[in-house]
mmCIF file of C-alpha atoms in Angstrom:
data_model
loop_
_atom_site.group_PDB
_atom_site.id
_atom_site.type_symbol
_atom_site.label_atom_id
_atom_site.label_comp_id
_atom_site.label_asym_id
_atom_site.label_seq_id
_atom_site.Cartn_x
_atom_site.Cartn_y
_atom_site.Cartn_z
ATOM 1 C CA UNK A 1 -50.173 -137.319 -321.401
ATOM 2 C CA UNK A 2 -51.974 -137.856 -318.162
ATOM 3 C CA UNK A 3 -51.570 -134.196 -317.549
ATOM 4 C CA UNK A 4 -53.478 -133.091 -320.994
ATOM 5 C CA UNK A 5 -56.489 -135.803 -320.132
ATOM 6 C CA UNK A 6 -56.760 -134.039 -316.929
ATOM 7 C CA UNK A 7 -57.218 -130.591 -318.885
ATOM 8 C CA UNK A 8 -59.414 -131.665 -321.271
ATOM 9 C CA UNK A 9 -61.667 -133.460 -318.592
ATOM 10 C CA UNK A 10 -61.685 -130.149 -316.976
ATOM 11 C CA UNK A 11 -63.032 -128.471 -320.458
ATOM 12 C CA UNK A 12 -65.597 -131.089 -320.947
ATOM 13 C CA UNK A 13 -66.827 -130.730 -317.787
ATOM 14 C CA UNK A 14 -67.058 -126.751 -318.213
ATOM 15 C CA UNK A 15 -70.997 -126.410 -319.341
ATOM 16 C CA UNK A 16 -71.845 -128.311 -316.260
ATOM 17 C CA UNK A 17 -69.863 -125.185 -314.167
ATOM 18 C CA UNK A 18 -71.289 -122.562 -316.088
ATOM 19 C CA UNK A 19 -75.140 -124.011 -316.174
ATOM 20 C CA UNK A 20 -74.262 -124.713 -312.368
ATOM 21 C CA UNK A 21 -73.047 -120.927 -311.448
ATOM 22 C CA UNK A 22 -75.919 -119.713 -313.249
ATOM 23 C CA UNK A 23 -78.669 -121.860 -311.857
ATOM 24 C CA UNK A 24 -77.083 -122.399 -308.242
ATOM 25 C CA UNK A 25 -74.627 -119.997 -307.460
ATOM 26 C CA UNK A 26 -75.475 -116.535 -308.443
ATOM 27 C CA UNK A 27 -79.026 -117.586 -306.903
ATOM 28 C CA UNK A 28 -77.421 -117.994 -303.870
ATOM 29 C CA UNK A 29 -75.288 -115.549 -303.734
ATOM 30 C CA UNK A 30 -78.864 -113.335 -304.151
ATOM 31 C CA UNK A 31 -80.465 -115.108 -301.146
ATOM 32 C CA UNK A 32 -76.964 -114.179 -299.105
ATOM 33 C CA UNK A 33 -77.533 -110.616 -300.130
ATOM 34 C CA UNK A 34 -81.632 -110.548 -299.446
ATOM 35 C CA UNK A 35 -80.500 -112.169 -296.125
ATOM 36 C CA UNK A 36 -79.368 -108.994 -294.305
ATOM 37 C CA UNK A 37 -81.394 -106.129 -296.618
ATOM 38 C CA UNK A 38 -85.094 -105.259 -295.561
ATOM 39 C CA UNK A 39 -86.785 -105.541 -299.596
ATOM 40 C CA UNK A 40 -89.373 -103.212 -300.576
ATOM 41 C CA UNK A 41 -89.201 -103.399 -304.169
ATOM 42 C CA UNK A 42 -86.987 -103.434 -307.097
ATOM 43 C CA UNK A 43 -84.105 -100.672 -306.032
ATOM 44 C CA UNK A 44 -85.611 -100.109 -302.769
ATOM 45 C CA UNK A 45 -83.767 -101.834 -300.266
ATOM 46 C CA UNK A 46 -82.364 -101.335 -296.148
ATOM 47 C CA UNK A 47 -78.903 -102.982 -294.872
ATOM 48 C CA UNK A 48 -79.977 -104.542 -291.705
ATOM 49 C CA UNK A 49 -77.444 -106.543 -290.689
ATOM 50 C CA UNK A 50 -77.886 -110.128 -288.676
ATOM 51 C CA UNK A 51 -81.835 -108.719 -287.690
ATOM 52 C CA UNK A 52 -83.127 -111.644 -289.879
ATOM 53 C CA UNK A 53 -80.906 -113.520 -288.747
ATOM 54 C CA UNK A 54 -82.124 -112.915 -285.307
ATOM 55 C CA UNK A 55 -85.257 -112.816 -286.058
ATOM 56 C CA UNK A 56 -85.975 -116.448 -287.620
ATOM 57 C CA UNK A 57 -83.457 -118.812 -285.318
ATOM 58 C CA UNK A 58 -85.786 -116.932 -282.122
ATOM 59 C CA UNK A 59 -88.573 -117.200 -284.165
ATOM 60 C CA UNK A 60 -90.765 -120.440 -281.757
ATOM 61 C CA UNK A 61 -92.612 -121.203 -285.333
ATOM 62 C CA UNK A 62 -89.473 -122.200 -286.915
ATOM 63 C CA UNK A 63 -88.315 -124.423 -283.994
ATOM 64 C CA UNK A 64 -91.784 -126.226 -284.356
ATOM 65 C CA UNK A 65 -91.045 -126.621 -288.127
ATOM 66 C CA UNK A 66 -87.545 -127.659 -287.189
ATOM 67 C CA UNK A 67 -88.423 -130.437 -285.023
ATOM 68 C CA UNK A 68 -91.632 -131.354 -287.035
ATOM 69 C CA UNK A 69 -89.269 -132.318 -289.702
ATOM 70 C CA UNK A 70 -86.764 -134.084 -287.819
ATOM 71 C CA UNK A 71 -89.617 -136.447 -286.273
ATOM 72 C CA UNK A 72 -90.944 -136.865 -289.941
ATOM 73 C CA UNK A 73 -87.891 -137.893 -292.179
ATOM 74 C CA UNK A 74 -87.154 -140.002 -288.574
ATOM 75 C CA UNK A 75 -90.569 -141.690 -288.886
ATOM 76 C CA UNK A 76 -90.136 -142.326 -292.486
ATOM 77 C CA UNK A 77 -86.835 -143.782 -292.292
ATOM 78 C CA UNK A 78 -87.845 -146.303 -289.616
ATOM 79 C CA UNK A 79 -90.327 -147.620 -291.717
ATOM 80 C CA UNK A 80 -89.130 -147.468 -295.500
ATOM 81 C CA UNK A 81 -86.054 -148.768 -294.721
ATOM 82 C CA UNK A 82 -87.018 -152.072 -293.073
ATOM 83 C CA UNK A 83 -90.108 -152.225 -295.218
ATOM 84 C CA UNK A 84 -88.206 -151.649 -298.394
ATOM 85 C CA UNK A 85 -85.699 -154.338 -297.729
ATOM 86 C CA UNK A 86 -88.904 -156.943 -296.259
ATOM 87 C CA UNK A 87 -90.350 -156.175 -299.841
ATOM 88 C CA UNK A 88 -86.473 -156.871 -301.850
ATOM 89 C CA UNK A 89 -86.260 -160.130 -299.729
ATOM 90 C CA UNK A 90 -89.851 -161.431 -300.519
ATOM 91 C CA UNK A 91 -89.438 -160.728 -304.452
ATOM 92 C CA UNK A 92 -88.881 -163.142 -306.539
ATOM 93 C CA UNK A 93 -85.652 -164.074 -307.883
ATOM 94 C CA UNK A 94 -86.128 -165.672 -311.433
ATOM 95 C CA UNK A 95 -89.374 -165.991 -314.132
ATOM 96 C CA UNK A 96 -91.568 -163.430 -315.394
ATOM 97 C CA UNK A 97 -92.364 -161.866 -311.793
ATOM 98 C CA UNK A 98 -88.970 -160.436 -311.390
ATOM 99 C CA UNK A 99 -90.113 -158.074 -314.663
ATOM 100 C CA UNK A 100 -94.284 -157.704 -313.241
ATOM 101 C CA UNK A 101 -92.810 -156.966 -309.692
ATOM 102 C CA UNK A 102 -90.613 -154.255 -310.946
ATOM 103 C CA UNK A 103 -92.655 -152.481 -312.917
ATOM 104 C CA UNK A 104 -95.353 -152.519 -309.935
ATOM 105 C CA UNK A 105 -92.588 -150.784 -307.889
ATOM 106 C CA UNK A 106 -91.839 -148.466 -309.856
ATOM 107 C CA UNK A 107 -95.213 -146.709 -310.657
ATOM 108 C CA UNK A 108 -95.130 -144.595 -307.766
ATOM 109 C CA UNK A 109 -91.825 -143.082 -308.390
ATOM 110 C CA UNK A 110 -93.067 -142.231 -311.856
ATOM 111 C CA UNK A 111 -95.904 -139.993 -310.739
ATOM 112 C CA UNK A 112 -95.419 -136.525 -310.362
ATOM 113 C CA UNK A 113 -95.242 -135.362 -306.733
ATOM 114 C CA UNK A 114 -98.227 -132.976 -307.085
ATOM 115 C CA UNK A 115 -100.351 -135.592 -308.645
ATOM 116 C CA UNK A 116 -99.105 -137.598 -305.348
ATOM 117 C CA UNK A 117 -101.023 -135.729 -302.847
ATOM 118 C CA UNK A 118 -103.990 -135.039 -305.374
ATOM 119 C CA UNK A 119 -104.508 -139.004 -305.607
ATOM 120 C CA UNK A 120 -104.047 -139.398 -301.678
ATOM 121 C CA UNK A 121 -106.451 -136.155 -300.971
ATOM 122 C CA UNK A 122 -109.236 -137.782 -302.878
ATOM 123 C CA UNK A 123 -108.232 -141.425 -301.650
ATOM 124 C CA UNK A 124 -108.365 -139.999 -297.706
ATOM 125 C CA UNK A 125 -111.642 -138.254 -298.158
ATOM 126 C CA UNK A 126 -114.296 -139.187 -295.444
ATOM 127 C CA UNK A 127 -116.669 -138.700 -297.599
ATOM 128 C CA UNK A 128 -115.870 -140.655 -300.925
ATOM 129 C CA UNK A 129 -112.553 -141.818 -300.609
ATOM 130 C CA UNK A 130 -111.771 -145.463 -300.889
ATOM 131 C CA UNK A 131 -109.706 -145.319 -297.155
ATOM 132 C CA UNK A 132 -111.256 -142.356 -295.834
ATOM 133 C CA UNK A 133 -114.648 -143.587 -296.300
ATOM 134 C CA UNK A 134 -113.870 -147.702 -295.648
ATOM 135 C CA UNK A 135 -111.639 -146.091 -292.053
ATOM 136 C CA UNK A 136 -115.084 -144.377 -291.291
ATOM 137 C CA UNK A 137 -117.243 -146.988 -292.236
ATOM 138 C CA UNK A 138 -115.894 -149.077 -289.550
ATOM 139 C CA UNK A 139 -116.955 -146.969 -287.299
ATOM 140 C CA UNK A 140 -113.070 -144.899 -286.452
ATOM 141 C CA UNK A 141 -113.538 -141.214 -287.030
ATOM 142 C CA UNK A 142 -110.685 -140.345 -289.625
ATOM 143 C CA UNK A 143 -110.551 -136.933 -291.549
ATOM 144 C CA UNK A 144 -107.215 -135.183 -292.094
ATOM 145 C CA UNK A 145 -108.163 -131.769 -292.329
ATOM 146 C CA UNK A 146 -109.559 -131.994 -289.060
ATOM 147 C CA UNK A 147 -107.666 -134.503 -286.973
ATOM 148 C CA UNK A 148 -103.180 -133.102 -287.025
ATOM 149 C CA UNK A 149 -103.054 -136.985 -285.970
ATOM 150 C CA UNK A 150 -104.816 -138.011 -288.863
ATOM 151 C CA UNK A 151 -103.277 -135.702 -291.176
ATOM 152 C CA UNK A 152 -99.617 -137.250 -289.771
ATOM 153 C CA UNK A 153 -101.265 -140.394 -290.678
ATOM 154 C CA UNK A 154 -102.344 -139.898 -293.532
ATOM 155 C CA UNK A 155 -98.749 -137.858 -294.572
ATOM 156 C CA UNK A 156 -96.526 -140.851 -293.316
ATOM 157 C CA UNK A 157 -98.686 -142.983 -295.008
ATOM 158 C CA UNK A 158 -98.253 -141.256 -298.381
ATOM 159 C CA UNK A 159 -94.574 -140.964 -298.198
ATOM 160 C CA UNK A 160 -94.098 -144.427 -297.984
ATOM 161 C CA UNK A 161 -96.320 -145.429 -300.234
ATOM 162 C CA UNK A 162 -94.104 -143.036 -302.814
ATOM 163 C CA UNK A 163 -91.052 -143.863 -301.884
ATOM 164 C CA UNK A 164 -90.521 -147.601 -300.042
ATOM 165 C CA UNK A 165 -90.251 -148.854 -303.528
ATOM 166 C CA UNK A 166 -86.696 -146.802 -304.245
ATOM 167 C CA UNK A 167 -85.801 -148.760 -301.185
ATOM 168 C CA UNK A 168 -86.873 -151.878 -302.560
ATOM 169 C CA UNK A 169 -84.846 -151.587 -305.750
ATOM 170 C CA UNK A 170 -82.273 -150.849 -304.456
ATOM 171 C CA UNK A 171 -82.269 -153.202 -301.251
ATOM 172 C CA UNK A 172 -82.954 -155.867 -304.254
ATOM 173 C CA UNK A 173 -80.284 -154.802 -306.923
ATOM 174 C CA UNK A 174 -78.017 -155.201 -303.858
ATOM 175 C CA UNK A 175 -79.233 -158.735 -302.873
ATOM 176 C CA UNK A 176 -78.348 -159.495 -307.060
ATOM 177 C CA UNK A 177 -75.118 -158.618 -306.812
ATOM 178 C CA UNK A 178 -74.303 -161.600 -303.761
ATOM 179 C CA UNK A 179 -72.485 -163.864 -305.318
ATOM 180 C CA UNK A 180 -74.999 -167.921 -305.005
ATOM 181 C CA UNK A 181 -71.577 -169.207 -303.658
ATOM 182 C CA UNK A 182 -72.337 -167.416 -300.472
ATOM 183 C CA UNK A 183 -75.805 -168.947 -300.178
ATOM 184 C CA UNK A 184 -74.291 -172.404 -301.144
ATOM 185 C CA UNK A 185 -71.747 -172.021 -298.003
ATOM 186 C CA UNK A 186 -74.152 -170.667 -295.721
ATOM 187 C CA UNK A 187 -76.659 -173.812 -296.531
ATOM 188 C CA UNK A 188 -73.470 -176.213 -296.017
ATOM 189 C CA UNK A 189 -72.877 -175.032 -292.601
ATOM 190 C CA UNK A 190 -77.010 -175.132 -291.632
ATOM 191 C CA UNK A 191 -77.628 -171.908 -291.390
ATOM 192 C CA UNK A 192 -80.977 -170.504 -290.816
ATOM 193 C CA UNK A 193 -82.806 -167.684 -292.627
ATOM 194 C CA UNK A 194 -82.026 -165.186 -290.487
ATOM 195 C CA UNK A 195 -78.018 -166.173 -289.747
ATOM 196 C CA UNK A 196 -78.038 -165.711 -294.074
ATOM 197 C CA UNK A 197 -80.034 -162.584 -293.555
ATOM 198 C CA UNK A 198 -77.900 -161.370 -290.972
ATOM 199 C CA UNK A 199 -74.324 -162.402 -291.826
ATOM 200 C CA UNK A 200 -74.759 -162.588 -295.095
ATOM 201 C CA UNK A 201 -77.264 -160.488 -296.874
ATOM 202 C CA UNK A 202 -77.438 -157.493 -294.829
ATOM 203 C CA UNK A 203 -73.741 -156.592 -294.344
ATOM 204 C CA UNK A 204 -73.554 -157.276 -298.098
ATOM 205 C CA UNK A 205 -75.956 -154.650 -298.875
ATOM 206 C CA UNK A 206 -74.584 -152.254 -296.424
ATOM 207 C CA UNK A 207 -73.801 -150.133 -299.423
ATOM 208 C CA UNK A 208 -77.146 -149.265 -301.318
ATOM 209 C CA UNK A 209 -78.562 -149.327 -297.626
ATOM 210 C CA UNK A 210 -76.537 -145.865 -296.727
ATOM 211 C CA UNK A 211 -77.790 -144.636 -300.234
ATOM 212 C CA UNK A 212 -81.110 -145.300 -299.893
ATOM 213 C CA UNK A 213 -80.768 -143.700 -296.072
ATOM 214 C CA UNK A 214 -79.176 -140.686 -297.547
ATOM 215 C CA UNK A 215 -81.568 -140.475 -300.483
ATOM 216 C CA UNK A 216 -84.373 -140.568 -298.635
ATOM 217 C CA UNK A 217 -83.330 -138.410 -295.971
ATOM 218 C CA UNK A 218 -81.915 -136.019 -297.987
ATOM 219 C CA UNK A 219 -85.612 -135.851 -299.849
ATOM 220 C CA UNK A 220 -87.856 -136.215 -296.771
ATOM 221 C CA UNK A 221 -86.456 -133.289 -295.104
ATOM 222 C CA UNK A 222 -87.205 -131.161 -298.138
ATOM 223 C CA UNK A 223 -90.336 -132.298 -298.561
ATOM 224 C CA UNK A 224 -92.749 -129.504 -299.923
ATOM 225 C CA UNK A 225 -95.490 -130.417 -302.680
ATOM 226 C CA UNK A 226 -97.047 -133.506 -301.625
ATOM 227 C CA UNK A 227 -98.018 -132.021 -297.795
ATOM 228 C CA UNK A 228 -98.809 -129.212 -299.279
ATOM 229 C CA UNK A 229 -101.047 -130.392 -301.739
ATOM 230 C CA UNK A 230 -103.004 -132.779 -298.951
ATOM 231 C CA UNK A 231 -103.186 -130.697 -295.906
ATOM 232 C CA UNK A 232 -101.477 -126.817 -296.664
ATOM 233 C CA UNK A 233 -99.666 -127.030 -293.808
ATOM 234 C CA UNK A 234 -102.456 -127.991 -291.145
ATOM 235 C CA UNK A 235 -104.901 -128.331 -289.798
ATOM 236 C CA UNK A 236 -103.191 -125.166 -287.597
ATOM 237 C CA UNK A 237 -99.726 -125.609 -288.430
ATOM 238 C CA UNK A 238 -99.269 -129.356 -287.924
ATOM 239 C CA UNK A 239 -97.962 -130.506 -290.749
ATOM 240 C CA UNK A 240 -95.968 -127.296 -291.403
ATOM 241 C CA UNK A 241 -92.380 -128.933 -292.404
ATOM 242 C CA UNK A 242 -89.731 -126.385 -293.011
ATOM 243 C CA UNK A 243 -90.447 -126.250 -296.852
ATOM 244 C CA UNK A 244 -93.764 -125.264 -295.919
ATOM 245 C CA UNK A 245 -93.140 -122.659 -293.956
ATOM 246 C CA UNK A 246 -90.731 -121.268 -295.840
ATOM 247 C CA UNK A 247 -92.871 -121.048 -298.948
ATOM 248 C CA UNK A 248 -95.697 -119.439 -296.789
ATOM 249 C CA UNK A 249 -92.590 -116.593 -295.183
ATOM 250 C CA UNK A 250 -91.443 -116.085 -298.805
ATOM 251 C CA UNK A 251 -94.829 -116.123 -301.212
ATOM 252 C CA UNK A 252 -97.778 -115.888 -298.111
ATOM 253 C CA UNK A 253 -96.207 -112.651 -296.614
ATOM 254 C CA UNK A 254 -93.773 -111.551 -299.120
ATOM 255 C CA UNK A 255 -91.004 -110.695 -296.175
ATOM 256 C CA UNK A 256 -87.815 -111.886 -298.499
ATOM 257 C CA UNK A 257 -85.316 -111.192 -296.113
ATOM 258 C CA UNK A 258 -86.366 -113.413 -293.625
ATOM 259 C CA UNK A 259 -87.089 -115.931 -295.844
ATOM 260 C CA UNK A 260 -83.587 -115.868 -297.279
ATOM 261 C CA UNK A 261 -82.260 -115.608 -293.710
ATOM 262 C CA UNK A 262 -84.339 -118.919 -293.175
ATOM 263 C CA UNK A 263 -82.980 -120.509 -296.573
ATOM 264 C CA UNK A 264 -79.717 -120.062 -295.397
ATOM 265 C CA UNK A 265 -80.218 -121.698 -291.941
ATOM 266 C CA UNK A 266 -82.269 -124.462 -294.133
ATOM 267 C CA UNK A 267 -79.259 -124.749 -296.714
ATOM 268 C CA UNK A 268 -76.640 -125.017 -293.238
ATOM 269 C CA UNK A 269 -79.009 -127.762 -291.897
ATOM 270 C CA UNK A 270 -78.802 -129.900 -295.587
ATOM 271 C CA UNK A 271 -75.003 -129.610 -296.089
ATOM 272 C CA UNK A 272 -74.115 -130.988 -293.127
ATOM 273 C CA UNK A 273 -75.996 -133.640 -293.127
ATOM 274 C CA UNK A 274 -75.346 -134.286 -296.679
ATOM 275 C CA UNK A 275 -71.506 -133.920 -295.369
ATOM 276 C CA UNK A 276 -72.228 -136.425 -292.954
ATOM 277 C CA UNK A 277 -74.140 -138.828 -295.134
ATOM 278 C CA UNK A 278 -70.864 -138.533 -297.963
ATOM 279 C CA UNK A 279 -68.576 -139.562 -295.249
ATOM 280 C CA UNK A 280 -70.681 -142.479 -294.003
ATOM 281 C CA UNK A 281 -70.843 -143.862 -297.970
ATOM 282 C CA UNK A 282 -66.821 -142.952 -298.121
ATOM 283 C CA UNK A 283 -66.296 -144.798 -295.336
ATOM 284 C CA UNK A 284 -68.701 -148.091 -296.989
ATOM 285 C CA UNK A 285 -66.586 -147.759 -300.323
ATOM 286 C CA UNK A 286 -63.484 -147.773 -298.179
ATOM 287 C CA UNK A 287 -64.748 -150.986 -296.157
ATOM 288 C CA UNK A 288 -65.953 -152.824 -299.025
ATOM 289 C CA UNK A 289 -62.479 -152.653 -300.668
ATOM 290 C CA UNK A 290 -60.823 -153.894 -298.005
ATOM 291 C CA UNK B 1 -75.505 -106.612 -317.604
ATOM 292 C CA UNK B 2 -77.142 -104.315 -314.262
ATOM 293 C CA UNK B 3 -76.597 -106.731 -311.344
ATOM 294 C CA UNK B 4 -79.337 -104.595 -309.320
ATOM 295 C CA UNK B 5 -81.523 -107.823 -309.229
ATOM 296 C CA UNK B 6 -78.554 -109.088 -307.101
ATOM 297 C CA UNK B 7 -79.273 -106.460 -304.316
ATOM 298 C CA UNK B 8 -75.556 -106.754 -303.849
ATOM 299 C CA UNK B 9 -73.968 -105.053 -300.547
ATOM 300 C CA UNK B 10 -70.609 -104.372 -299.945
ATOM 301 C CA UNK B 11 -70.530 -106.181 -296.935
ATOM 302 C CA UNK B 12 -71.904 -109.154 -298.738
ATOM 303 C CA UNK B 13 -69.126 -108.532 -301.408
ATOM 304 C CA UNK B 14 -66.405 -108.220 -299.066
ATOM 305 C CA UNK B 15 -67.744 -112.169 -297.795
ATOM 306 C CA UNK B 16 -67.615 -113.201 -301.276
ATOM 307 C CA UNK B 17 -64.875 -111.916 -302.235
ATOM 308 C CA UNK B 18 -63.425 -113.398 -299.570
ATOM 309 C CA UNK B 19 -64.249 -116.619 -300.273
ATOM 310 C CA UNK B 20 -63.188 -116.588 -303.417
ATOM 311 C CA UNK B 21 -59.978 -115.718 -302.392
ATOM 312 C CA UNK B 22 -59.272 -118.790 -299.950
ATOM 313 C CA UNK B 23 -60.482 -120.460 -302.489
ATOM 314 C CA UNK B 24 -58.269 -119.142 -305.298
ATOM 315 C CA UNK B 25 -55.346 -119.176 -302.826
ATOM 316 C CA UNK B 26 -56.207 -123.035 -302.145
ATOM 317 C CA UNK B 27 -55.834 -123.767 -305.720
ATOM 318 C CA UNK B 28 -52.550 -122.032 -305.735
ATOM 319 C CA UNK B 29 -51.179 -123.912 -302.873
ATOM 320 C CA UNK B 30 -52.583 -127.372 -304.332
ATOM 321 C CA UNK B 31 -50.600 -126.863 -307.482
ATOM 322 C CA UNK B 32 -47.208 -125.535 -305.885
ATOM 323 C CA UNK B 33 -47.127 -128.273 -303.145
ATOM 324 C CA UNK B 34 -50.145 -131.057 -303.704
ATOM 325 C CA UNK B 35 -52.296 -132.325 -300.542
ATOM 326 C CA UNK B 36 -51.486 -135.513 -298.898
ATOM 327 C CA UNK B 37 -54.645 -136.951 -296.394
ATOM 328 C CA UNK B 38 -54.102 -137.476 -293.118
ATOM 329 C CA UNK B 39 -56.089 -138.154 -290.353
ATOM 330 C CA UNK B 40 -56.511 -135.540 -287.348
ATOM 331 C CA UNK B 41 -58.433 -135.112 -284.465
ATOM 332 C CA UNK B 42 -61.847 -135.998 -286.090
ATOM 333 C CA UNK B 43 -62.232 -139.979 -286.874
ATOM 334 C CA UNK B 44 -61.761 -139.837 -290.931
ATOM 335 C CA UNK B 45 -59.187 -138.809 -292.855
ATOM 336 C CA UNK B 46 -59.277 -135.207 -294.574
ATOM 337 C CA UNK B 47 -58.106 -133.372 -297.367
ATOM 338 C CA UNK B 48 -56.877 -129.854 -296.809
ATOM 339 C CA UNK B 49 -60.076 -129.265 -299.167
ATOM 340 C CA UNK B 50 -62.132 -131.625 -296.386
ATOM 341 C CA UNK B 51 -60.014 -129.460 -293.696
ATOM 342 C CA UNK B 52 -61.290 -126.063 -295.016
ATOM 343 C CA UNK B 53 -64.914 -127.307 -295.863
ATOM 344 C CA UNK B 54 -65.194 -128.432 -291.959
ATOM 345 C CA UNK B 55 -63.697 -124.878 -290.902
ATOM 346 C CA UNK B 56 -66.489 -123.026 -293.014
ATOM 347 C CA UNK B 57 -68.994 -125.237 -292.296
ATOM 348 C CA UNK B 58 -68.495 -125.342 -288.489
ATOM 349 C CA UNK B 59 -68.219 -121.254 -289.114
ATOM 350 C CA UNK B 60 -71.554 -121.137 -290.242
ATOM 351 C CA UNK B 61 -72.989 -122.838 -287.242
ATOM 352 C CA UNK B 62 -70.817 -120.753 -284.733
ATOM 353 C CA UNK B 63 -72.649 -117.578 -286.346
ATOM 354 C CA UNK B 64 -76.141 -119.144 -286.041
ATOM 355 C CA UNK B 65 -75.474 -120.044 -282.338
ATOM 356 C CA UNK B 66 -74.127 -116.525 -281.503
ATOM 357 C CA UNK B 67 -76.821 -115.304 -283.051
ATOM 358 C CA UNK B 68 -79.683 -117.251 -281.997
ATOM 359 C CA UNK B 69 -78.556 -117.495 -278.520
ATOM 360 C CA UNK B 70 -76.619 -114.078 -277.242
ATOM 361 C CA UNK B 71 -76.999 -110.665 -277.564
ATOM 362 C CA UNK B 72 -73.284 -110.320 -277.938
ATOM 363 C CA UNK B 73 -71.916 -108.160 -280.774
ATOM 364 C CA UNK B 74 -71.351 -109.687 -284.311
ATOM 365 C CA UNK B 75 -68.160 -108.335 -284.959
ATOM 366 C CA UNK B 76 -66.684 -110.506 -281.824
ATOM 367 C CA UNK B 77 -67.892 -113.839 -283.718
ATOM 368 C CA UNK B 78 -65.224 -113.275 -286.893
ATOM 369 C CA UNK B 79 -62.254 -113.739 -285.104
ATOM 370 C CA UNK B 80 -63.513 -116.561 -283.430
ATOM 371 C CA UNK B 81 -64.958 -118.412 -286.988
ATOM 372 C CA UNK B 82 -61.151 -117.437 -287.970
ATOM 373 C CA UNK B 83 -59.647 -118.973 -285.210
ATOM 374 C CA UNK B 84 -61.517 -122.060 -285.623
ATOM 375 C CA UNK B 85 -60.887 -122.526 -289.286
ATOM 376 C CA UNK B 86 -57.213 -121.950 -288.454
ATOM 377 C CA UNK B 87 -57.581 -124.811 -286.293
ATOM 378 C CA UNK B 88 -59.624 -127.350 -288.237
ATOM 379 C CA UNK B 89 -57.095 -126.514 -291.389
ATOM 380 C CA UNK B 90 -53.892 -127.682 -288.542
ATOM 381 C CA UNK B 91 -55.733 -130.604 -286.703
ATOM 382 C CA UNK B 92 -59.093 -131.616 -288.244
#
């Protein structure tokens, strides 16, 4: 019996293989093959080996990139994830602002990620924009297109705006699920705010934490449309995040092979920390059963 | 169905192929004698899936570090990705 279930999970789960090997796999199986082939056109094509290869991991743009985008989802980490849990503890627990406070958290993961750095474009502008302008008017020079500080800024700034609220949910569906007997204890013995926040709250939410870290790694370090829409890249190339730059090798100069070459690299970089970030939340699950 | 859009080259094929036959041949061996997790050399414990995954993975970073930092020849690095998947599948 338990041997037929197991077949017939297999069969229901077969569209999801096919739509996946269709959408995921025989895409990347292209890129593989674009990855050591010169392209000139439909049919028109050179073997050259690891040159691409070669070409891109030597290549001092893509190191930039590289490290750009390790010191970005870095940045962004340090502050979402202690802002995000700030924000869970401060909410309230019971009444109507438990619904309001919600909803007002999740706006900004409803928008659109183009519309993202469209709304923070006009919102930075020197010129008319409610911070740009206000940041100017007292008398601090701020303009990201000009300024690659003010552009990080600004960037930073943007990204948590969008996305400290996933932290927040989750941070708070996590602080739902303690059981009040644990408070009840914890006020019994005198303990302060932050012995309950540390001994108590915190390890319990240990397990959305690592999500919310993997989830927004994962998402930071392939960030592409909402830089690109507020600075392109620059000013130069310093906000040019490995998305970016890949677009701009791909679409700006058309060379596909290094571009796949560079995908590939990308792709490397991604699974192993997604690898990493599985066996951290494996090894959560495992402690939490205990 | 012309699978020119592919740009397909037999070197490319002869990976994939490849690949799909570990993986085929890992299937085969899961259903004549099922895997049992252990723990090896690395701090969690690993499925001869987990085992393999590691091997290709770590693979993949050998090549980009010959690559990006010799000049040595490219045909030298597959015996040496080999050789390390042999060894994360026995003590990984």
């Amino acid at each position: 019996m338990e041997k037929w279930e197991n077949n017939k999970a297999w069969f229901l789960v077969s569209p999801v293989i096919v739509i996946v090997a269709f959408s995921a796999i025989l895409p990347l199986m292209t890129v593989v093959n674009y990855s050591v082939q010169d392209i000139f056109g439909p049919g028109n094509r050179v073997f050259v080996g690891t040159e691409w290869f070669k070409e891109i991991l030597t290549s001092p743009r893509l190191h930039s990139a590289l490290w750009r985008q390790f010191i970005f989802s870095g940045l962004v980490l340090l502050i979402e994830i202690p802002l995000g849990v700030l924000i869970a503890l401060m909410m309230p627990k019971k009444g109507w602002g438990v619904s309001a406070s919600l909803v007002m958290l999740a706006l900004p993961l409803l928008i659109p990620w183009n519309v993202i750095g469209t709304i923070w474009v006009i919102f930075t502008r020197p010129d008319i924009g409610l911070l740009g302008a206000t940041v100017n008017g007292l008398g601090i020079a701020f303009d990201h297109t000009a300024s690659p500080t003010d552009a990080w800024i600004t960037i930073v700034l943007m990204e948590v705006w969008h996305w400290t609220p996933l932290v927040a949910l989750l941070a708070y569906a996590g602080l739902r699920a303690i059981p009040e007997a644990y408070y009840q204890a914890a006020k019994i013995d005198g303990a302060s705010a932050w012995s309950t926040f540390r001994y108590i709250q915190l390890p319990k939410m240990r397990g959305v934490l690592t999500i919310a870290v993997l989830l927004r790694f994962m998402d930071s370090f392939m960030i592409y449309a909402e830089p690109f829409v507020l600075t392109g890249g620059g000013p130069g190339d310093s906000t040019t995040f490995l998305s970016i730059y890949l677009v701009k090798v791909a679409l700006g100069q058309f060379d596909l092979g290094p571009a796949a070459a560079f995908s590939l690299v990308y792709f490397l970089i991604v699974l192993l920390f997604c690898w990493l970030f599985y066996q951290a939340l494996q090894n959560v699950g495992r402690g939490e059963k205990t | 169905m012309s699978l020119e859009w592919m740009a397909w080259t037999p070197v490319t094929a002869g990976f994939f192929i490849g690949l799909g036959l570990v993986l085929t041949g890992m299937t085969i061996w899961e259903v004549v004698a099922p895997n049992v997790e252990r723990r090896g050399l690395l701090p969690i414990t690993t499925s001869r899936g987990d085992r393999l995954f590691i091997g290709i993975l770590g693979s993949g970073y050998i090549f980009i570090a010959w690559t990006g930092l010799t000049d040595w020849k490219m045909w030298f690095v597959l015996p040496v990705c080999l050789v390390f998947i042999l060894l994360s599948m026995r003590y990984a």
